[in-house]
Short mmCIF file of C-alpha atoms and ligand atoms in Angstrom, two decimals:
data_model
loop_
_atom_site.label_atom_id
_atom_site.label_comp_id
_atom_site.label_asym_id
_atom_site.label_seq_id
_atom_site.Cartn_x
_atom_site.Cartn_y
_atom_site.Cartn_z
CA MET A 221 -10.06 30.83 -13.85
CA ARG A 222 -12.32 33.86 -13.60
CA LYS A 223 -13.55 33.84 -10.01
CA VAL A 224 -16.85 35.57 -9.37
CA LEU A 225 -17.98 36.44 -5.85
CA VAL A 226 -21.69 35.68 -5.45
CA THR A 227 -23.13 37.18 -2.28
CA GLY A 228 -26.36 35.46 -1.28
CA GLY A 229 -25.30 32.63 -3.59
CA ALA A 230 -27.24 30.04 -1.58
CA GLY A 231 -30.49 31.97 -2.02
CA TYR A 232 -33.19 31.42 -4.61
CA ILE A 233 -31.91 33.52 -7.50
CA GLY A 234 -28.31 33.35 -6.27
CA SER A 235 -28.15 29.55 -6.43
CA HIS A 236 -29.52 29.45 -9.97
CA THR A 237 -27.00 32.11 -10.99
CA VAL A 238 -24.14 30.11 -9.45
CA VAL A 239 -25.17 27.19 -11.67
CA GLU A 240 -25.24 29.33 -14.82
CA LEU A 241 -21.91 31.00 -13.98
CA ALA A 242 -20.31 27.58 -13.58
CA ALA A 243 -21.83 26.42 -16.88
CA ALA A 244 -20.34 29.47 -18.59
CA GLY A 245 -16.83 28.66 -17.31
CA TYR A 246 -16.61 31.02 -14.34
CA GLU A 247 -15.62 29.88 -10.87
CA PRO A 248 -18.34 31.07 -8.50
CA VAL A 249 -17.37 31.74 -4.88
CA ILE A 250 -20.46 31.79 -2.68
CA VAL A 251 -20.80 33.99 0.38
CA ASP A 252 -23.99 33.39 2.35
CA ASP A 253 -24.73 33.21 6.06
CA LEU A 254 -27.67 30.86 5.40
CA ARG A 255 -30.06 32.98 7.44
CA ASN A 256 -32.60 32.68 4.65
CA SER A 257 -31.32 29.53 3.01
CA GLU A 258 -30.11 26.05 3.88
CA GLU A 259 -26.92 24.05 3.58
CA ARG A 260 -28.63 21.51 1.30
CA VAL A 261 -28.79 24.14 -1.46
CA LEU A 262 -25.04 23.62 -1.80
CA ASP A 263 -25.65 19.89 -2.36
CA GLY A 264 -28.24 20.76 -4.99
CA ILE A 265 -25.81 23.04 -6.80
CA ALA A 266 -23.11 20.34 -6.62
CA SER A 267 -25.43 17.76 -8.14
CA ILE A 268 -26.01 20.03 -11.14
CA ILE A 269 -22.49 21.35 -11.76
CA GLY A 270 -20.70 18.14 -10.80
CA ARG A 271 -18.48 19.63 -8.07
CA ARG A 272 -18.81 21.59 -4.87
CA ALA A 273 -18.77 25.34 -5.30
CA THR A 274 -16.49 27.24 -2.93
CA PHE A 275 -18.62 28.43 -0.02
CA HIS A 276 -18.02 30.80 2.90
CA ARG A 277 -20.63 31.02 5.63
CA VAL A 278 -20.27 34.74 6.16
CA ASP A 279 -22.59 37.70 6.74
CA CYS A 280 -21.99 40.14 3.92
CA ASN A 281 -22.40 42.97 6.44
CA ASP A 282 -19.42 41.71 8.47
CA GLY A 283 -16.51 43.73 7.09
CA ASP A 284 -13.75 41.72 8.80
CA ALA A 285 -15.09 38.36 7.65
CA MET A 286 -15.63 39.70 4.13
CA GLU A 287 -12.09 41.12 4.07
CA LYS A 288 -10.82 37.59 4.75
CA VAL A 289 -12.85 36.27 1.82
CA PHE A 290 -11.41 38.91 -0.51
CA ALA A 291 -7.89 38.30 0.81
CA THR A 292 -7.97 34.50 0.60
CA GLU A 293 -10.15 33.94 -2.48
CA GLY A 294 -9.32 37.00 -4.57
CA PRO A 295 -8.58 38.44 -6.99
CA PHE A 296 -12.18 38.45 -8.15
CA HIS A 297 -13.06 39.00 -11.76
CA GLY A 298 -16.39 40.47 -10.63
CA VAL A 299 -19.14 40.42 -8.04
CA VAL A 300 -22.82 39.51 -8.31
CA HIS A 301 -24.62 40.89 -5.27
CA PHE A 302 -27.81 39.20 -4.10
CA ALA A 303 -27.42 39.18 -0.31
CA ALA A 304 -30.38 41.16 1.03
CA TYR A 305 -33.67 40.89 2.86
CA LYS A 306 -36.65 40.76 0.51
CA ALA A 307 -39.97 40.52 2.35
CA VAL A 308 -42.03 43.65 1.75
CA GLY A 309 -44.33 43.28 4.78
CA GLU A 310 -41.44 42.53 7.13
CA SER A 311 -39.64 45.64 5.89
CA VAL A 312 -42.63 47.78 6.88
CA ALA A 313 -42.58 46.27 10.39
CA GLN A 314 -38.77 46.37 10.80
CA PRO A 315 -37.43 49.17 8.61
CA LEU A 316 -34.12 49.65 10.43
CA MET A 317 -33.25 45.99 10.00
CA TYR A 318 -33.78 46.40 6.24
CA TYR A 319 -31.81 49.63 5.93
CA ALA A 320 -28.92 48.29 8.02
CA ASN A 321 -28.69 44.99 6.20
CA ASN A 322 -29.46 45.84 2.59
CA ILE A 323 -27.63 49.14 2.42
CA GLY A 324 -24.90 48.25 4.91
CA SER A 325 -23.84 45.13 3.05
CA LEU A 326 -23.45 47.00 -0.24
CA ILE A 327 -21.28 49.62 1.47
CA VAL A 328 -19.08 46.87 2.93
CA LEU A 329 -18.82 45.25 -0.47
CA LEU A 330 -17.99 48.41 -2.40
CA ARG A 331 -15.28 49.41 0.08
CA LEU A 332 -13.69 45.98 -0.24
CA MET A 333 -13.97 46.08 -4.02
CA ARG A 334 -12.11 49.39 -3.99
CA ARG A 335 -9.43 48.09 -1.63
CA HIS A 336 -8.90 44.94 -3.68
CA ASP A 337 -9.25 46.58 -7.06
CA VAL A 338 -12.36 44.66 -8.18
CA LYS A 339 -14.11 46.67 -10.85
CA ARG A 340 -17.20 44.76 -12.01
CA ILE A 341 -20.48 44.41 -10.15
CA VAL A 342 -23.96 43.21 -11.07
CA LEU A 343 -26.73 44.25 -8.65
CA SER A 344 -29.98 42.48 -7.95
CA SER A 345 -32.70 45.15 -8.13
CA SER A 346 -36.44 45.09 -8.66
CA CYS A 347 -39.26 46.47 -10.79
CA THR A 348 -40.64 47.71 -7.47
CA VAL A 349 -38.78 50.97 -8.25
CA TYR A 350 -41.46 51.75 -10.89
CA GLY A 351 -44.48 51.53 -8.58
CA GLN A 352 -47.57 51.59 -10.84
CA PRO A 353 -46.10 52.83 -14.13
CA GLU A 354 -48.11 55.22 -16.28
CA LYS A 355 -47.18 53.37 -19.46
CA LEU A 356 -47.11 49.60 -19.97
CA PRO A 357 -44.97 47.73 -20.79
CA VAL A 358 -42.58 49.76 -18.65
CA ASP A 359 -39.08 50.50 -19.91
CA GLU A 360 -35.97 51.68 -18.07
CA SER A 361 -36.64 55.35 -18.80
CA ALA A 362 -39.79 55.39 -16.64
CA PRO A 363 -39.36 57.55 -13.54
CA ASP A 364 -38.73 55.95 -10.16
CA ARG A 365 -41.72 56.31 -7.88
CA ARG A 366 -41.79 56.96 -4.19
CA ALA A 367 -41.03 53.52 -2.78
CA ASN A 368 -44.08 51.84 -1.26
CA SER A 369 -42.00 49.97 1.32
CA PRO A 370 -38.64 50.21 3.07
CA TYR A 371 -37.63 47.12 1.05
CA GLY A 372 -38.38 48.96 -2.19
CA PHE A 373 -36.52 52.00 -0.97
CA THR A 374 -33.40 49.95 -0.15
CA LYS A 375 -33.36 48.82 -3.81
CA MET A 376 -33.58 52.44 -4.97
CA VAL A 377 -30.80 53.49 -2.60
CA CYS A 378 -28.54 50.60 -3.67
CA GLU A 379 -29.05 51.50 -7.33
CA GLN A 380 -28.25 55.15 -6.61
CA MET A 381 -25.22 54.23 -4.53
CA LEU A 382 -23.80 52.31 -7.47
CA ARG A 383 -24.53 55.14 -9.89
CA ASP A 384 -22.68 57.52 -7.57
CA VAL A 385 -19.74 55.16 -7.11
CA ALA A 386 -19.47 54.65 -10.88
CA GLN A 387 -19.58 58.40 -11.35
CA ALA A 388 -16.81 58.94 -8.81
CA ASP A 389 -14.64 56.14 -10.22
CA PRO A 390 -14.84 55.90 -14.01
CA THR A 391 -13.05 52.54 -13.95
CA MET A 392 -16.07 50.91 -12.24
CA ALA A 393 -18.31 48.76 -14.44
CA VAL A 394 -21.84 48.33 -13.09
CA VAL A 395 -25.04 46.62 -14.19
CA LEU A 396 -28.31 47.12 -12.30
CA LEU A 397 -30.84 44.37 -13.05
CA ARG A 398 -34.49 45.07 -12.35
CA TYR A 399 -36.26 41.76 -11.96
CA PHE A 400 -39.94 41.40 -12.58
CA ASN A 401 -41.48 38.33 -10.85
CA PRO A 402 -39.03 35.41 -10.73
CA ILE A 403 -40.68 32.00 -10.41
CA GLY A 404 -40.00 28.34 -11.12
CA ALA A 405 -37.01 26.19 -10.28
CA HIS A 406 -34.12 24.46 -11.99
CA PRO A 407 -35.55 21.79 -14.35
CA SER A 408 -33.45 19.16 -12.52
CA ALA A 409 -35.49 19.99 -9.37
CA ALA A 410 -32.18 20.01 -7.47
CA ILE A 411 -32.55 23.68 -6.50
CA GLY A 412 -35.55 25.98 -6.15
CA GLU A 413 -37.17 28.40 -3.78
CA LEU A 414 -37.18 27.63 -0.03
CA PRO A 415 -39.48 30.21 1.54
CA LEU A 416 -39.10 30.77 5.28
CA GLY A 417 -42.46 30.28 6.99
CA VAL A 418 -45.65 31.24 5.17
CA PRO A 419 -44.76 32.39 1.65
CA ASN A 420 -45.69 35.95 0.66
CA ASN A 421 -45.20 35.37 -3.02
CA LEU A 422 -47.85 33.90 -5.27
CA VAL A 423 -46.20 30.84 -6.82
CA PRO A 424 -44.68 29.33 -3.65
CA PHE A 425 -48.06 29.84 -1.99
CA ILE A 426 -49.73 28.03 -4.89
CA THR A 427 -47.35 25.07 -4.81
CA GLN A 428 -47.54 24.74 -1.01
CA THR A 429 -51.34 24.83 -1.16
CA ALA A 430 -51.47 22.22 -3.89
CA ALA A 431 -49.10 20.09 -1.79
CA GLY A 432 -51.54 20.30 1.12
CA LEU A 433 -49.31 22.45 3.33
CA ARG A 434 -51.72 25.42 3.19
CA GLU A 435 -55.48 25.23 3.30
CA LYS A 436 -56.25 27.47 0.36
CA LEU A 437 -54.92 30.28 -1.76
CA THR A 438 -56.50 33.71 -1.47
CA VAL A 439 -56.52 35.70 -4.70
CA TYR A 440 -55.92 39.26 -3.52
CA GLY A 441 -58.70 41.14 -5.28
CA ASP A 442 -60.65 40.68 -8.51
CA ASP A 443 -61.88 44.27 -8.79
CA TYR A 444 -58.80 45.80 -10.39
CA ASP A 445 -59.00 47.58 -13.72
CA THR A 446 -57.67 44.55 -15.63
CA PRO A 447 -59.46 42.15 -18.02
CA ASP A 448 -60.35 39.58 -15.34
CA GLY A 449 -60.08 41.96 -12.38
CA SER A 450 -57.00 40.31 -10.79
CA CYS A 451 -53.51 41.87 -10.76
CA ILE A 452 -51.15 41.46 -13.69
CA ARG A 453 -47.43 40.67 -13.32
CA ASP A 454 -44.58 39.59 -15.56
CA TYR A 455 -43.53 36.13 -14.32
CA ILE A 456 -40.07 35.14 -15.44
CA HIS A 457 -38.43 31.72 -15.13
CA VAL A 458 -35.58 31.88 -12.61
CA VAL A 459 -33.22 30.06 -15.02
CA ASP A 460 -33.76 32.75 -17.67
CA LEU A 461 -33.16 35.36 -15.01
CA ALA A 462 -29.97 33.64 -13.84
CA GLN A 463 -28.61 33.55 -17.39
CA ALA A 464 -29.06 37.30 -17.68
CA HIS A 465 -26.48 37.78 -14.91
CA VAL A 466 -23.91 35.83 -16.93
CA LYS A 467 -24.70 37.94 -20.00
CA ALA A 468 -24.39 41.11 -17.94
CA LEU A 469 -20.99 40.12 -16.59
CA GLY A 470 -19.78 39.19 -20.08
CA TRP A 471 -21.00 42.52 -21.43
CA LEU A 472 -19.14 44.43 -18.70
CA GLU A 473 -15.91 42.65 -19.65
CA HIS A 474 -15.97 44.12 -23.13
CA ARG A 475 -17.56 47.47 -22.51
CA GLN A 476 -15.11 50.36 -22.99
CA PRO A 477 -15.18 52.81 -21.36
CA PRO A 478 -16.70 51.15 -18.29
CA THR A 479 -20.25 52.15 -17.59
CA CYS A 480 -23.26 51.90 -15.28
CA GLU A 481 -26.39 50.59 -17.01
CA VAL A 482 -29.81 49.45 -15.88
CA PHE A 483 -31.82 46.65 -17.50
CA ASN A 484 -35.31 45.28 -17.05
CA LEU A 485 -35.49 41.49 -16.85
CA GLY A 486 -38.93 40.20 -17.72
CA THR A 487 -40.70 38.29 -20.46
CA GLY A 488 -42.59 41.31 -21.76
CA HIS A 489 -45.81 39.42 -21.14
CA GLY A 490 -48.25 40.08 -18.32
CA SER A 491 -50.32 37.33 -16.69
CA SER A 492 -53.13 37.82 -14.20
CA VAL A 493 -53.30 36.00 -10.87
CA LEU A 494 -56.32 34.04 -12.10
CA GLU A 495 -54.45 33.07 -15.28
CA VAL A 496 -51.54 31.80 -13.19
CA VAL A 497 -53.92 29.76 -11.04
CA LYS A 498 -55.68 28.25 -14.06
CA THR A 499 -52.44 27.55 -15.90
CA PHE A 500 -51.00 25.85 -12.81
CA ILE A 501 -54.03 23.55 -12.55
CA ALA A 502 -54.00 22.78 -16.27
CA GLU A 503 -50.26 22.05 -16.40
CA THR A 504 -49.92 19.97 -13.25
CA GLY A 505 -53.34 18.41 -12.78
CA ALA A 506 -52.95 19.24 -9.08
CA LYS A 507 -55.86 20.33 -6.90
CA LEU A 508 -55.63 23.96 -5.88
CA PRO A 509 -58.34 25.26 -3.53
CA TYR A 510 -58.65 29.02 -3.86
CA SER A 511 -61.05 31.86 -3.28
CA VAL A 512 -61.08 35.54 -4.02
CA GLY A 513 -60.39 37.84 -1.07
CA PRO A 514 -59.81 41.55 -0.56
CA ARG A 515 -56.94 43.46 -2.15
CA ARG A 516 -53.52 43.33 -0.47
CA GLU A 517 -52.27 46.72 0.64
CA GLY A 518 -49.46 48.11 -1.49
CA ASP A 519 -50.18 45.98 -4.59
CA VAL A 520 -50.21 47.71 -7.96
CA ALA A 521 -52.79 46.66 -10.55
CA ALA A 522 -50.49 45.79 -13.43
CA VAL A 523 -46.80 45.81 -14.24
CA TYR A 524 -44.91 44.05 -17.02
CA ALA A 525 -41.59 44.68 -18.68
CA ASP A 526 -40.35 46.16 -21.85
CA ALA A 527 -37.16 44.09 -21.96
CA THR A 528 -36.03 45.33 -25.38
CA LYS A 529 -32.90 46.94 -23.96
CA ALA A 530 -31.61 43.70 -22.41
CA HIS A 531 -32.24 41.98 -25.74
CA GLU A 532 -30.54 44.60 -27.88
CA VAL A 533 -27.59 45.38 -25.60
CA LEU A 534 -26.94 42.15 -23.68
CA GLY A 535 -28.26 39.73 -26.29
CA TRP A 536 -30.52 38.22 -23.62
CA GLU A 537 -34.17 37.30 -23.72
CA ALA A 538 -36.47 35.09 -21.71
CA LYS A 539 -36.94 31.73 -23.45
CA LEU A 540 -39.09 29.76 -21.00
CA ASP A 541 -42.79 30.42 -20.61
CA LEU A 542 -45.21 30.50 -17.71
CA ARG A 543 -46.28 26.90 -18.28
CA GLN A 544 -42.74 25.59 -18.05
CA ALA A 545 -42.02 27.73 -14.98
CA LEU A 546 -45.11 26.44 -13.17
CA ARG A 547 -44.29 22.82 -14.06
CA ASP A 548 -40.75 23.28 -12.72
CA ALA A 549 -42.02 24.98 -9.55
CA TRP A 550 -44.35 22.05 -8.97
CA ARG A 551 -41.68 19.41 -9.63
CA TRP A 552 -39.46 21.17 -7.09
CA GLN A 553 -42.27 21.33 -4.51
CA GLU A 554 -43.05 17.66 -4.96
CA GLY A 555 -39.40 16.78 -4.44
CA LEU A 556 -39.50 18.53 -1.04
CA LYS A 557 -41.93 15.99 0.37
C1 LIG B 48 -43.50 41.43 -4.42
C2 LIG B 48 -43.11 42.80 -3.97
C3 LIG B 48 -41.95 43.28 -4.79
C4 LIG B 48 -40.80 42.32 -4.62
C5 LIG B 48 -41.23 40.91 -4.96
C6 LIG B 48 -40.15 39.99 -4.50
C7 LIG B 48 -45.16 43.87 -3.11
C8 LIG B 48 -46.14 44.95 -3.31
N1 LIG B 48 -44.23 43.73 -4.06
O1 LIG B 48 -43.95 41.54 -5.77
O2 LIG B 48 -41.55 44.55 -4.35
O3 LIG B 48 -39.73 42.69 -5.43
O4 LIG B 48 -42.43 40.55 -4.29
O5 LIG B 48 -40.42 38.68 -4.85
O6 LIG B 48 -45.21 43.15 -2.14
N2 LIG B 48 -51.06 37.21 -4.76
C9 LIG B 48 -52.26 36.62 -4.42
N3 LIG B 48 -52.29 35.74 -3.38
C10 LIG B 48 -51.18 35.42 -2.66
C11 LIG B 48 -49.94 36.02 -3.02
C12 LIG B 48 -49.93 36.90 -4.07
O7 LIG B 48 -53.29 36.90 -5.05
O8 LIG B 48 -51.27 34.63 -1.70
C13 LIG B 48 -51.01 38.13 -5.90
C14 LIG B 48 -50.56 39.53 -5.55
O9 LIG B 48 -51.66 40.34 -5.21
C15 LIG B 48 -49.88 39.96 -6.84
C16 LIG B 48 -49.37 38.67 -7.45
O10 LIG B 48 -50.06 37.63 -6.81
O11 LIG B 48 -50.83 40.52 -7.70
C17 LIG B 48 -47.89 38.50 -7.25
O12 LIG B 48 -47.59 38.66 -5.88
P1 LIG B 48 -46.13 38.42 -5.30
O13 LIG B 48 -45.64 37.10 -5.72
O14 LIG B 48 -46.18 38.71 -3.83
O15 LIG B 48 -45.23 39.48 -6.04
P2 LIG B 48 -45.38 41.07 -6.15
O16 LIG B 48 -46.35 41.60 -5.17
O17 LIG B 48 -45.61 41.40 -7.58
#
């Protein structure tokens, strides 16, 4: 059985990836300290894959505890690394916490991989590294911009760390995945996003507002240089995104010599905030009070992916559309009642 270590495997994207890894015949081993997740995610995963995934409640930054996981569960066929903090605003307020956690945990992981001779790793990165690109859709050759938050900078550092490690050890096989905006939930509604406190991201805020948990949605600005004035993003269904990790791992298995490659993961299609709001209402029939407010600091006007490389090299493309993703997000939210 090809065991794959999934750090942050009880998180939003991690849990969906665990499901897809299991479906593809891998044996996922989850490491998560549940600080931004809940035990019931493991029940949700079990209800989809028909068995309980191996789980260790461990902080990925805790070298001794992680050593035990490698020693008792290994050898690992590969690692998919999600464990990280991800709230942009929080990272501005508490930068050291972000640097220590996001960068520290990757250092712990890479040292253990070296010690235990694990050669394959897939990293969760973000389109945040592009800032506001000059050319849209943006492809992987676009230059990295100065990060607009400590969170964004930790993604850039983690990418660079892996490039350097791959350079130093030519037997390392690395894929860096730059996600655009992951949304939606598993169509079974057994797993989905569980935001801590007030959601920062658009779609969880929409579903919580429609469910009556928030008073109204504020659209952050309608005076951008876009067709309807609201910001444009590339919203990708989390199940499509999860499947890309399986493709990436499979590609690394056959790639000789080993390599370090970066891929955009998006649909290639941009949607504005107002389009998302209108599509949500049309698809679900739910009531969604909203009004237009001022811009949010740090937002870029428009970003969407050129995902040609992932299609040509990994044989992956997004199959599910915005409508499906919003329906699944809503079904998940309704199940939380
Ligand atoms: C944000 C982060 C990005 C990170 C990603 C993680 C910033 C600048 N970027 O992306 O680095 O990788 O989350 O999930 O924070 N919006 C509203 N009202 C709301 C919430 C959002 O109008 O209540 C708008 C935003 O202005 C934006 C769009 O919806 O145009 C998407 O916002 P969000 O879901 O927060 O994602 P990003 O900002 O694109």
